[in-house]
Short mmCIF file of C-alpha atoms (C1' of nucleotides) in Angstrom, two decimals:
data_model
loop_
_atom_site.label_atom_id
_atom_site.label_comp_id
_atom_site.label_asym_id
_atom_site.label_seq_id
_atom_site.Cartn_x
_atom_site.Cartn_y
_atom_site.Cartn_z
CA UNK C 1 173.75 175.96 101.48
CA UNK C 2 173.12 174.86 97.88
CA UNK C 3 170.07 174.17 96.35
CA UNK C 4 171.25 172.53 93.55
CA UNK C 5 170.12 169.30 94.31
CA UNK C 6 166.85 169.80 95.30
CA UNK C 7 164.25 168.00 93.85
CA UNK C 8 161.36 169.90 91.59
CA UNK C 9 158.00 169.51 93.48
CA UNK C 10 154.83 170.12 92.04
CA UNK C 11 154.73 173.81 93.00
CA UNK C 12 157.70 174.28 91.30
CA UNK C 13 156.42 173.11 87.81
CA UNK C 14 153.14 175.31 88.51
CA UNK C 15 155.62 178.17 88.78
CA UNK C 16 157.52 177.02 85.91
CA UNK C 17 154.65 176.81 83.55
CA UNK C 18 153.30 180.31 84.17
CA UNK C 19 156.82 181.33 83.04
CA UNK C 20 156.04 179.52 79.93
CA UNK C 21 153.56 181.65 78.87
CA UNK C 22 155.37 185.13 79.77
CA UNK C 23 157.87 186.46 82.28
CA UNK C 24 156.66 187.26 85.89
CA UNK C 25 157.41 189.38 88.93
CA UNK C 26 157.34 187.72 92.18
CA UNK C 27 154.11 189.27 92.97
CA UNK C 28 152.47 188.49 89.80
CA UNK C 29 153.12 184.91 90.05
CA UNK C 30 151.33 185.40 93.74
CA UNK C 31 148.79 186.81 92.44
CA UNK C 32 148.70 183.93 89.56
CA UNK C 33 149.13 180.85 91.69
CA UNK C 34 146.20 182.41 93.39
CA UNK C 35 143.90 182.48 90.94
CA UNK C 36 144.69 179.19 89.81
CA UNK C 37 142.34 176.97 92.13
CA UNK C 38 143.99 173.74 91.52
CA UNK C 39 147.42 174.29 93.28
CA UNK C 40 147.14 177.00 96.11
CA UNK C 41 150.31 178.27 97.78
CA UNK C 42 151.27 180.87 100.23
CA UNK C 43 152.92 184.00 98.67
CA UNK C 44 155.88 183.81 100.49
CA UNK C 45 156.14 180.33 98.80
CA UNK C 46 156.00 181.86 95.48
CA UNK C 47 158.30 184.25 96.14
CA UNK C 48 160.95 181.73 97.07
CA UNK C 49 160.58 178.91 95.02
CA UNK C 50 161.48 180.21 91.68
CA UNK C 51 165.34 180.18 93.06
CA UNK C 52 165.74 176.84 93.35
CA UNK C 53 164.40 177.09 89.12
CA UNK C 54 167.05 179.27 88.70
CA UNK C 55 169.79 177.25 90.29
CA UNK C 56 168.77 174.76 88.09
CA UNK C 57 169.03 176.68 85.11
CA UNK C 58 165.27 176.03 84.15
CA UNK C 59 164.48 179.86 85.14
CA UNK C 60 166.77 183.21 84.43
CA UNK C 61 166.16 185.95 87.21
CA UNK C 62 166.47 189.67 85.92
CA UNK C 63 166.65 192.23 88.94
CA UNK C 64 165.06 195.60 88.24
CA UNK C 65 164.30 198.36 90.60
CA UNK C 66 161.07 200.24 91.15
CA UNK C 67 162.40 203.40 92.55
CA UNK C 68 164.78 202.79 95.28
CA UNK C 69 163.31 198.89 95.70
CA UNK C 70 164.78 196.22 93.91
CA UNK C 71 162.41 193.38 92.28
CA UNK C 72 162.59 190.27 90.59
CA UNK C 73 161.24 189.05 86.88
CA UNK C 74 161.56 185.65 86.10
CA UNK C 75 161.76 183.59 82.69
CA UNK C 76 162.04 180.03 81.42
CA UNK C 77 165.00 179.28 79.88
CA UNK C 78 165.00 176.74 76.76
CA UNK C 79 166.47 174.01 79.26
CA UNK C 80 163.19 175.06 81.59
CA UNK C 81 160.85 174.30 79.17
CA UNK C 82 162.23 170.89 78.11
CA UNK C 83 161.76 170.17 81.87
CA UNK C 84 158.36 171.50 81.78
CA UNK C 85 157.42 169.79 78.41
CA UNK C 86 158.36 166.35 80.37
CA UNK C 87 156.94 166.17 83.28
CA UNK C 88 153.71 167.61 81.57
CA UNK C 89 153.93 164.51 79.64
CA UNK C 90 153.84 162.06 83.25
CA UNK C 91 150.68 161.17 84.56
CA UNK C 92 149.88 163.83 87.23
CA UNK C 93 148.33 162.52 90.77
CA UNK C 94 144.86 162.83 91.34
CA UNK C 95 142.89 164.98 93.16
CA UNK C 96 143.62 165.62 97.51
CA UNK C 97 140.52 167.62 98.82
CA UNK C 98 140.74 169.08 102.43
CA UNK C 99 137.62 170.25 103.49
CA UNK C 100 137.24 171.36 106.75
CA UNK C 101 133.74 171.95 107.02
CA UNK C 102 132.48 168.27 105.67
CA UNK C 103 134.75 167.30 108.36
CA UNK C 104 132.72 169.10 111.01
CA UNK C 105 129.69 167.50 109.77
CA UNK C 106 131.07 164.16 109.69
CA UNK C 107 131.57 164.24 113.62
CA UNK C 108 128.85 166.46 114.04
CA UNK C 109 126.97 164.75 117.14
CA UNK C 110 129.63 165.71 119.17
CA UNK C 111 128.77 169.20 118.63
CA UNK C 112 125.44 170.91 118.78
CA UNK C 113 122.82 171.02 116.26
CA UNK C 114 123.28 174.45 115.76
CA UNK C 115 127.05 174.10 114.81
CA UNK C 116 125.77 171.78 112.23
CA UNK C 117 124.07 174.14 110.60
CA UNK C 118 126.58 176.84 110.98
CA UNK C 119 129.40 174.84 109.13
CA UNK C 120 126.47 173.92 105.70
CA UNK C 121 126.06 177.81 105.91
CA UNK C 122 130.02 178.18 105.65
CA UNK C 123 130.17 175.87 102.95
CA UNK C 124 127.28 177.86 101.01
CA UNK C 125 128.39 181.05 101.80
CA UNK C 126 132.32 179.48 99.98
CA UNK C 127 130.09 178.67 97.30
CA UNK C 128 128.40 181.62 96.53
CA UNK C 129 131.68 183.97 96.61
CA UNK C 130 133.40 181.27 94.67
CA UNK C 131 130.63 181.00 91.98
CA UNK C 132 130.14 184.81 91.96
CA UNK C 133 133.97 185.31 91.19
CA UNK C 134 133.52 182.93 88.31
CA UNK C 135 130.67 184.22 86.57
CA UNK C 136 133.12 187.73 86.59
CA UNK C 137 135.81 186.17 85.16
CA UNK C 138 133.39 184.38 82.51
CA UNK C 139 131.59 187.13 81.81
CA UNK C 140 134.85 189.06 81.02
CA UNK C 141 135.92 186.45 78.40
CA UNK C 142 132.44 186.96 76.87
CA UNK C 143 133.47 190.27 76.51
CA UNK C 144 136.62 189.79 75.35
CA UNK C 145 137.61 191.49 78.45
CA UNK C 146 139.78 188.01 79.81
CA UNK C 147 143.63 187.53 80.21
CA UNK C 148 145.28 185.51 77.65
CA UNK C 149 142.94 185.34 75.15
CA UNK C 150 144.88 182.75 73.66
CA UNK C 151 145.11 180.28 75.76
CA UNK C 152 141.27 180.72 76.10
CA UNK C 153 140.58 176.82 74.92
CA UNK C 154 142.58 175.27 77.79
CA UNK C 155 141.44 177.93 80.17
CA UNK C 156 137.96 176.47 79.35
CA UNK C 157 138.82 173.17 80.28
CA UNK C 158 139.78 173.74 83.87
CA UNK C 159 137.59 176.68 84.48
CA UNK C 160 134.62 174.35 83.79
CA UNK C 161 135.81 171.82 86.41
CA UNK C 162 136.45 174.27 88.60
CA UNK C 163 133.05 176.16 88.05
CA UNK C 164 131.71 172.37 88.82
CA UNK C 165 132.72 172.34 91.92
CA UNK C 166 132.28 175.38 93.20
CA UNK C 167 128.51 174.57 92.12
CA UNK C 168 128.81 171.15 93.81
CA UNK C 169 129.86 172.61 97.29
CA UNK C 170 126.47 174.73 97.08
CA UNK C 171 124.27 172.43 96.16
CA UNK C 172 125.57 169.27 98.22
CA UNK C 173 125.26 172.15 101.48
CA UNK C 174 121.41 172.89 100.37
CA UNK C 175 120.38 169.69 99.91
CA UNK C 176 122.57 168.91 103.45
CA UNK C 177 120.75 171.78 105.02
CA UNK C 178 117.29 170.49 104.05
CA UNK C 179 118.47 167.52 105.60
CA UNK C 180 119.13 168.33 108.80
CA UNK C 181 116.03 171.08 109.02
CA UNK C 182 114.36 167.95 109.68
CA UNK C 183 116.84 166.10 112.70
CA UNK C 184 115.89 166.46 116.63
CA UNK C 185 118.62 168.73 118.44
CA UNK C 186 120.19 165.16 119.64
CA UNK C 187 121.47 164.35 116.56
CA UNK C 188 122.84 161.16 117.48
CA UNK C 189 119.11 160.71 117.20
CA UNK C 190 118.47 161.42 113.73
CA UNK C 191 117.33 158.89 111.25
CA UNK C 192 119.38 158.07 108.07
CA UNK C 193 117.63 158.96 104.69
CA UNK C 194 117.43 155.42 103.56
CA UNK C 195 116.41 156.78 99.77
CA UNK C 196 118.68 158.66 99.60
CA UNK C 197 121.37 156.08 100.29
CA UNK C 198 119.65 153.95 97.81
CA UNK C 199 120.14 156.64 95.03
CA UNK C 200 123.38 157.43 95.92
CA UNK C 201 124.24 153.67 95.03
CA UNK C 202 122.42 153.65 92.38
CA UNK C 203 124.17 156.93 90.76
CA UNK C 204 127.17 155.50 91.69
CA UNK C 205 126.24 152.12 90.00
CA UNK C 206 125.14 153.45 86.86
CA UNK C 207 128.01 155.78 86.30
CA UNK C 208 130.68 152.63 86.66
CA UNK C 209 128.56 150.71 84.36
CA UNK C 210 127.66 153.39 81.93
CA UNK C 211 129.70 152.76 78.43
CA UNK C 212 132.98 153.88 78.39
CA UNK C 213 132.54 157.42 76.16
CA UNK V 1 161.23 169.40 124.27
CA UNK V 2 157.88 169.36 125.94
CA UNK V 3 154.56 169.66 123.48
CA UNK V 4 152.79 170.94 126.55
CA UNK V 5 151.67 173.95 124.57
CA UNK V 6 151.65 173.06 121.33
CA UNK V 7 148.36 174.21 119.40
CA UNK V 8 145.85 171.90 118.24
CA UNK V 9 145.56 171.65 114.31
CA UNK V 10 142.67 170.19 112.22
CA UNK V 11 144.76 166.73 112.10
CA UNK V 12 144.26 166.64 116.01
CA UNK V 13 140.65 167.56 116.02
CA UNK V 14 140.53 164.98 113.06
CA UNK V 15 141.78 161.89 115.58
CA UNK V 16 139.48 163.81 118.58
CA UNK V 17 136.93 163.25 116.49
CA UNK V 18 137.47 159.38 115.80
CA UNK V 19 138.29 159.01 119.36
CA UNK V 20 134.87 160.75 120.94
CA UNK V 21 133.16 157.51 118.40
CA UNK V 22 135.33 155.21 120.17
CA UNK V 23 138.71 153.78 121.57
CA UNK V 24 141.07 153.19 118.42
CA UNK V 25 144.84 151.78 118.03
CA UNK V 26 147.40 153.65 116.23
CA UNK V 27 147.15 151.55 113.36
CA UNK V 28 142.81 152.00 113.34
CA UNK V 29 143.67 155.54 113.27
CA UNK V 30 145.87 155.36 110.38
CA UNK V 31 142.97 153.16 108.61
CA UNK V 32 140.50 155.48 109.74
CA UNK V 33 141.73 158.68 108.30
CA UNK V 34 142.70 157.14 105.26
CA UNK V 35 139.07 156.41 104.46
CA UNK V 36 137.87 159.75 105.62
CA UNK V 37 138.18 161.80 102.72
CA UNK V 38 137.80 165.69 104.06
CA UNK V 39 141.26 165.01 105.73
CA UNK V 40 143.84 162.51 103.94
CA UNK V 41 147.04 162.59 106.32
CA UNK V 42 150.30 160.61 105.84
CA UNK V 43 150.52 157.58 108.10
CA UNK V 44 153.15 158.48 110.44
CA UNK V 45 151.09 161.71 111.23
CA UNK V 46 148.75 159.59 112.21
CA UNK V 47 151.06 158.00 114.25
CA UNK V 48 152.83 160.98 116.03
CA UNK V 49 149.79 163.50 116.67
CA UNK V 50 147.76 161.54 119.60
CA UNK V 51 150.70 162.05 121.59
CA UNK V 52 150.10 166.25 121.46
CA UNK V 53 146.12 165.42 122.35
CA UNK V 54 147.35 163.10 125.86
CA UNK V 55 149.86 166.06 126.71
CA UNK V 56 147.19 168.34 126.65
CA UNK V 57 144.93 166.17 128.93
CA UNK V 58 142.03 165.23 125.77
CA UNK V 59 143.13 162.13 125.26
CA UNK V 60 144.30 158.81 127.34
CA UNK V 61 147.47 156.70 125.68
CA UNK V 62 146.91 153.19 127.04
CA UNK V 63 149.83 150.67 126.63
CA UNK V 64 148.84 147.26 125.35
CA UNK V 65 150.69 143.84 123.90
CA UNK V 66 150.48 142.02 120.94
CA UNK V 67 153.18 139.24 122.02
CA UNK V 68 156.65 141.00 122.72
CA UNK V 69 155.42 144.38 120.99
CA UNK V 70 154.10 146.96 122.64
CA UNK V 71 150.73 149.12 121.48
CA UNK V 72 148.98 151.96 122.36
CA UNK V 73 144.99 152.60 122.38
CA UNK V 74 143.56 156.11 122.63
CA UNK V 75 140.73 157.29 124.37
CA UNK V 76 138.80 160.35 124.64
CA UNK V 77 138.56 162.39 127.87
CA UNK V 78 135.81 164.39 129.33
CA UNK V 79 137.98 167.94 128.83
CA UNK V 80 138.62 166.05 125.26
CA UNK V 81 135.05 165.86 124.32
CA UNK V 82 134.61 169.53 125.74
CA UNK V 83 137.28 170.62 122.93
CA UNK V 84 136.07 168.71 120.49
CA UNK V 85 132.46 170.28 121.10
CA UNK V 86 133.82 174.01 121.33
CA UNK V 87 135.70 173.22 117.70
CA UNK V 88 132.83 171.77 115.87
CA UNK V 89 130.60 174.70 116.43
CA UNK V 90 132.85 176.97 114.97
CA UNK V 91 132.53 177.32 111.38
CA UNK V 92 135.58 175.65 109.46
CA UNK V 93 137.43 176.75 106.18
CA UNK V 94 136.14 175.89 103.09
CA UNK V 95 137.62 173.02 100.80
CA UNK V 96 141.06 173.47 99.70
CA UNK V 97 141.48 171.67 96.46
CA UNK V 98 144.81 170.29 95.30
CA UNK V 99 144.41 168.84 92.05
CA UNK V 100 148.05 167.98 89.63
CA UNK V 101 146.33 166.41 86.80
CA UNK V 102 143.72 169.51 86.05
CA UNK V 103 146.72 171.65 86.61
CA UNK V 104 149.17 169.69 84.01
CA UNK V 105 145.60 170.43 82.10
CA UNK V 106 145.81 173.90 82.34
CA UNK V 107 149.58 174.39 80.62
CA UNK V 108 148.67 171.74 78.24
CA UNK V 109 149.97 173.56 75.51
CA UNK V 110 153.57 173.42 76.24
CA UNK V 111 153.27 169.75 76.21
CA UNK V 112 152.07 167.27 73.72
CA UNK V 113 148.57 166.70 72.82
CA UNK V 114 149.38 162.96 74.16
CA UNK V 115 150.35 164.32 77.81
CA UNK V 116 147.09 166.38 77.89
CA UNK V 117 144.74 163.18 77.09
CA UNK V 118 147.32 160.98 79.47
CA UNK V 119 146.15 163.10 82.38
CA UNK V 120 142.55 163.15 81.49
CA UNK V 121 142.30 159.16 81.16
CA UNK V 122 144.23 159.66 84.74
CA UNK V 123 141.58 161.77 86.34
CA UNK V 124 139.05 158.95 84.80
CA UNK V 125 141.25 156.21 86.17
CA UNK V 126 141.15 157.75 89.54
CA UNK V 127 137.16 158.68 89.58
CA UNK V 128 136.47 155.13 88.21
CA UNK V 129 138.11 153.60 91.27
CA UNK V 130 136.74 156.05 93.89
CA UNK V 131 132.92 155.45 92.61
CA UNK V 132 133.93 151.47 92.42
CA UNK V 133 135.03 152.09 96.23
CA UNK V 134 132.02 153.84 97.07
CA UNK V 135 129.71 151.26 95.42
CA UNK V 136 130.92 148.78 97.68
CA UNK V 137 130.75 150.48 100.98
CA UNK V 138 126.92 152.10 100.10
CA UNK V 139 126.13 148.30 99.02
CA UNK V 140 127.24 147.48 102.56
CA UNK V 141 125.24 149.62 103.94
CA UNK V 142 122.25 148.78 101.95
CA UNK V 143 122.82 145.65 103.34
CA UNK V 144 123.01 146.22 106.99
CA UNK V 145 126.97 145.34 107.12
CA UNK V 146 128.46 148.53 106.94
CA UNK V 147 130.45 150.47 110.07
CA UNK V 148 128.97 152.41 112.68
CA UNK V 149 124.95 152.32 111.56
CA UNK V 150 124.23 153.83 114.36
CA UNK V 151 126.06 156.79 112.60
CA UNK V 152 124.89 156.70 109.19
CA UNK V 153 122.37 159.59 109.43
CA UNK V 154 125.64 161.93 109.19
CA UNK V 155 127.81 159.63 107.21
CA UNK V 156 125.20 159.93 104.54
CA UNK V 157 125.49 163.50 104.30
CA UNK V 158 129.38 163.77 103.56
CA UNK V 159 129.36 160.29 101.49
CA UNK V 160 126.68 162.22 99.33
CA UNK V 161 129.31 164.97 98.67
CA UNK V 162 132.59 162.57 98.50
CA UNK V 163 130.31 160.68 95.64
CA UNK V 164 129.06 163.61 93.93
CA UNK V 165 132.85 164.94 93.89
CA UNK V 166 134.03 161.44 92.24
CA UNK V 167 131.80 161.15 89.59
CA UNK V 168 132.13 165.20 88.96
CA UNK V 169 136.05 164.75 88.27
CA UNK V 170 135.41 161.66 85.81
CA UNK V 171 132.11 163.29 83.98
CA UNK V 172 134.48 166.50 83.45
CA UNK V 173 137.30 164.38 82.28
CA UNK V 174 135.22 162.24 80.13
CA UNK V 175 133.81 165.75 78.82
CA UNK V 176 137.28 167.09 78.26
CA UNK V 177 138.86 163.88 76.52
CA UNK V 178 135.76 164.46 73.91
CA UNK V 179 136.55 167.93 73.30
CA UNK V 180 140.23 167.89 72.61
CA UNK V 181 140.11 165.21 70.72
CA UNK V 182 138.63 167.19 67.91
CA UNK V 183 141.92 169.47 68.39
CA UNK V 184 144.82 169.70 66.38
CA UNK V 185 147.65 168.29 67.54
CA UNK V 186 149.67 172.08 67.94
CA UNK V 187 147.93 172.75 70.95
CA UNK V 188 148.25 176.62 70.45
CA UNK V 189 146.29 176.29 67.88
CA UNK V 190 143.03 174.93 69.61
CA UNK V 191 139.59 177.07 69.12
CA UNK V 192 137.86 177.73 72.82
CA UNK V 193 134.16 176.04 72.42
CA UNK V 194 132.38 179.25 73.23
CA UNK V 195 128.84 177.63 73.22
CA UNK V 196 130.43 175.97 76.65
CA UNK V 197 131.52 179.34 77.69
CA UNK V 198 128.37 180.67 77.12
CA UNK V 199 126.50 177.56 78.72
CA UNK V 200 128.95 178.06 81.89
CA UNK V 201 128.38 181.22 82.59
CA UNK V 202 124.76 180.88 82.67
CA UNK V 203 124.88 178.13 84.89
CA UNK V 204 126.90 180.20 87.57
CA UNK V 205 124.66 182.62 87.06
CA UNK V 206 121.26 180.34 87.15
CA UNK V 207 122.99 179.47 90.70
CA UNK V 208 123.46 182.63 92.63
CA UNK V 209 120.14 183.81 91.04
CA UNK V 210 118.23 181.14 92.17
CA UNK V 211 116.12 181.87 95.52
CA UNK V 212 117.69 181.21 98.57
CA UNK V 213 116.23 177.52 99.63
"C1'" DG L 1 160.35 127.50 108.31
"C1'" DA L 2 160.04 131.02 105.08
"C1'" DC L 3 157.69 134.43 102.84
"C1'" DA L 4 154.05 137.91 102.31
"C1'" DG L 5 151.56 141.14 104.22
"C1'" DC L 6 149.67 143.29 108.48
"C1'" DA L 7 150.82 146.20 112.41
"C1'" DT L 8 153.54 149.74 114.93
"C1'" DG L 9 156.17 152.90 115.09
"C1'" DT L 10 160.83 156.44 114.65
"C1'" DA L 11 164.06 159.53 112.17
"C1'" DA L 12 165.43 162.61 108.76
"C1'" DT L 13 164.23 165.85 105.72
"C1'" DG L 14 161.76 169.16 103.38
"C1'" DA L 15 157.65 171.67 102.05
"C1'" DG L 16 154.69 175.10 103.48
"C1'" DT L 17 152.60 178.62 106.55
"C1'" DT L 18 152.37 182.57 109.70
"C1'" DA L 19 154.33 186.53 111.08
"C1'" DC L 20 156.93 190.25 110.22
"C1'" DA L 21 159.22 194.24 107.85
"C1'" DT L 22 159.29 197.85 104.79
"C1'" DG L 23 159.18 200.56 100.25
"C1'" DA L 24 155.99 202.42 96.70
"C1'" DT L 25 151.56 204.21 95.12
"C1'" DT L 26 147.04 206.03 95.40
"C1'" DA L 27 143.01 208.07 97.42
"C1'" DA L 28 140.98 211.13 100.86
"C1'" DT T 1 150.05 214.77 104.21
"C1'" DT T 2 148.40 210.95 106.06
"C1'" DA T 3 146.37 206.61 105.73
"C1'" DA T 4 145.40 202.65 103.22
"C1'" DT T 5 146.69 199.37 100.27
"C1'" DC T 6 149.75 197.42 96.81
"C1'" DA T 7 154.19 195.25 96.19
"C1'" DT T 8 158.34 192.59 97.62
"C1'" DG T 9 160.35 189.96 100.11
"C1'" DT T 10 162.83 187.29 104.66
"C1'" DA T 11 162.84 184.56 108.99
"C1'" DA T 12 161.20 181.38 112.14
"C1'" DC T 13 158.82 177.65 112.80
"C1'" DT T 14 155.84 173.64 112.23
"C1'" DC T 15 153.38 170.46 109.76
"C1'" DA T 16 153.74 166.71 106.91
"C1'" DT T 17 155.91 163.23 103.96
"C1'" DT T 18 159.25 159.69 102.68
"C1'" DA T 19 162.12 156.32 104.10
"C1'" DC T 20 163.30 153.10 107.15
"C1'" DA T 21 163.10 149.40 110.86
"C1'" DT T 22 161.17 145.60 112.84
"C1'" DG T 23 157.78 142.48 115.22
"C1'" DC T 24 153.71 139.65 114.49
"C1'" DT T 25 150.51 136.35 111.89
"C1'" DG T 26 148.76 133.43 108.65
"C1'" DT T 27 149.63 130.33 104.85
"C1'" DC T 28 152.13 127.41 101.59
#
DNA sequence: GACAGCATGTAATGAGTTACATGATTAA
DNA sequence: TTAATCATGTAACTCATTACATGCTGTC
């Protein structure tokens, strides 16, 4: 069956920008789409997608062969990055977090105490890899060591964001952990930090009514 | 076709969860999980996925009426909240982050420089109404009138995090929209701020230096 | 008594993941 | 030369979303 019709998803304009900025096996762009926090995808989703990009003329596919195995490189075709240029354009939707672990804590009397804690040690232990990673990667632009030097002033913009949050997760599971230290093993027992709701309000408040920048 | 062994997903454990609090309605459900932000599901999900938990014996479907039209309440059962215990003691993955607008951010140069500030005013947009949102339901609190108090202890601990994460994605944007508007309007052409590369990287590294708390 | 919005789902479709298979390359 | 791991996909399946349908309820 044709896939001519198909609609572009947001996966396929990830794919299509990284063929903006060069051509790509199908295991680079893996490896890409994996480094690039913001839209994860399974592999075997990257290797398939980029055919419906080149039904659509947005993407050419050149076959070459690494001994006796064939592989794929793709490219954006003019017509791709007119399509690319456009929906960069559109306002993109805003952030979906799933997070597991917060989850876990959220229904946590149901569980034991001891669960509790395991899932704030899972969420520092996410942290710490995640952070660790980054400060590689930085360290290697420092250096002069990072891909795409070029594109190093974008790269900057997301990477900080990202580097944010991975620093967020941490320090929200500390503070969480300190928390907790302090809860009876019935934790539908525990008291609620009643400052701490107070200055989460108050953040809250003053950011909304802080002048707009 | 029988769902009789089906597997459970996080979505199920999700509406376990709910239901171990108390009885809920299909449409309470839907409401419910669209508040809880570690696990934003379509509707209809919502909708379909009790129906695998009663199959399996953790849940009860009870069959009310509103007038002529039929509903259907779910309850928890004892081998339910058994499940539900076993899951939450297992540590869960770490957050999964899907994020379009930081991602349109990232191939920024193959738009315009208008796209790129579009999606940051988007990402403010979107954090200005989430911290508005959680303003109101803290001020409930606060004032005695908000849900389940008997559960805020643990509330409080992921509503810390869903805050922090709000007001993280509109500080960063408001940070971003400052720095590229001192770029020229050939995006290519932008110069990486490496005083915020620099001041990154030492903050990741000021992190997983830090003594363990 | 009609219209808007709340409530309660089902059906169709498609996006995405897990599991699998196997060739090429490198290290021991 | 074998084992491990990198590289390159395909197939089967399921999770999830979008679109639709329709009854109920309050209000003008």
């Amino acid at each position: 069956m044709s896939r001519r019709l198909a609609k572009l998803t947001t996966t396929s304009y990830a794919l299509l920008g990284l063929m903006a900025i060069r051509p790509w096996t199908g295991y680079e762009l893996a490896k890409q789409m994996d480094r690039n926090r913001a839209w994860p995808r399974a592999s075997s989703k990257v290797y398939e997608e980029p055919k419906k990009l080149v039904d659509q003329g947005l993407a050419r596919a050149s076959r070459e062969m690494t001994g006796e195995r064939p592989r794929t490189v793709y490219s954006i075709t003019p017509k791709g990055r007119r399509a690319l240029a456009r929906w960069l354009d559109q306002p993109g939707a805003g952030p979906v977090l799933e997070f597991e672990q917060i989850l876990k804590v959220f229904f946590a009397e149901h569980g034991s105490k001891q669960g509790l804690l395991t899932n704030l040690h899972a969420a520092k232990a996410w942290s710490r890899q995640r952070v660790e990673e980054n400060v590689a990667i930085g360290q290697a632009y420092l250096e002069g060591r990072g891909p795409f030097p070029e594109r190093l002033a974008v790269i900057l913009l997301t990477a900080t964001f990202m580097s944010d949050f991975a620093r967020l997760v941490g320090q929200w599971a500390d503070w969480a952990e300190s928390v907790v230290a302090g809860w009876p093993s019935d934790l539908s027992k525990a008291e609620p930090e009643m400052t701490a709701l107070t200055a989460l309000v108050d953040k809250d408040r003053a950011y909304v009514e802080a002048p707009r920048p």
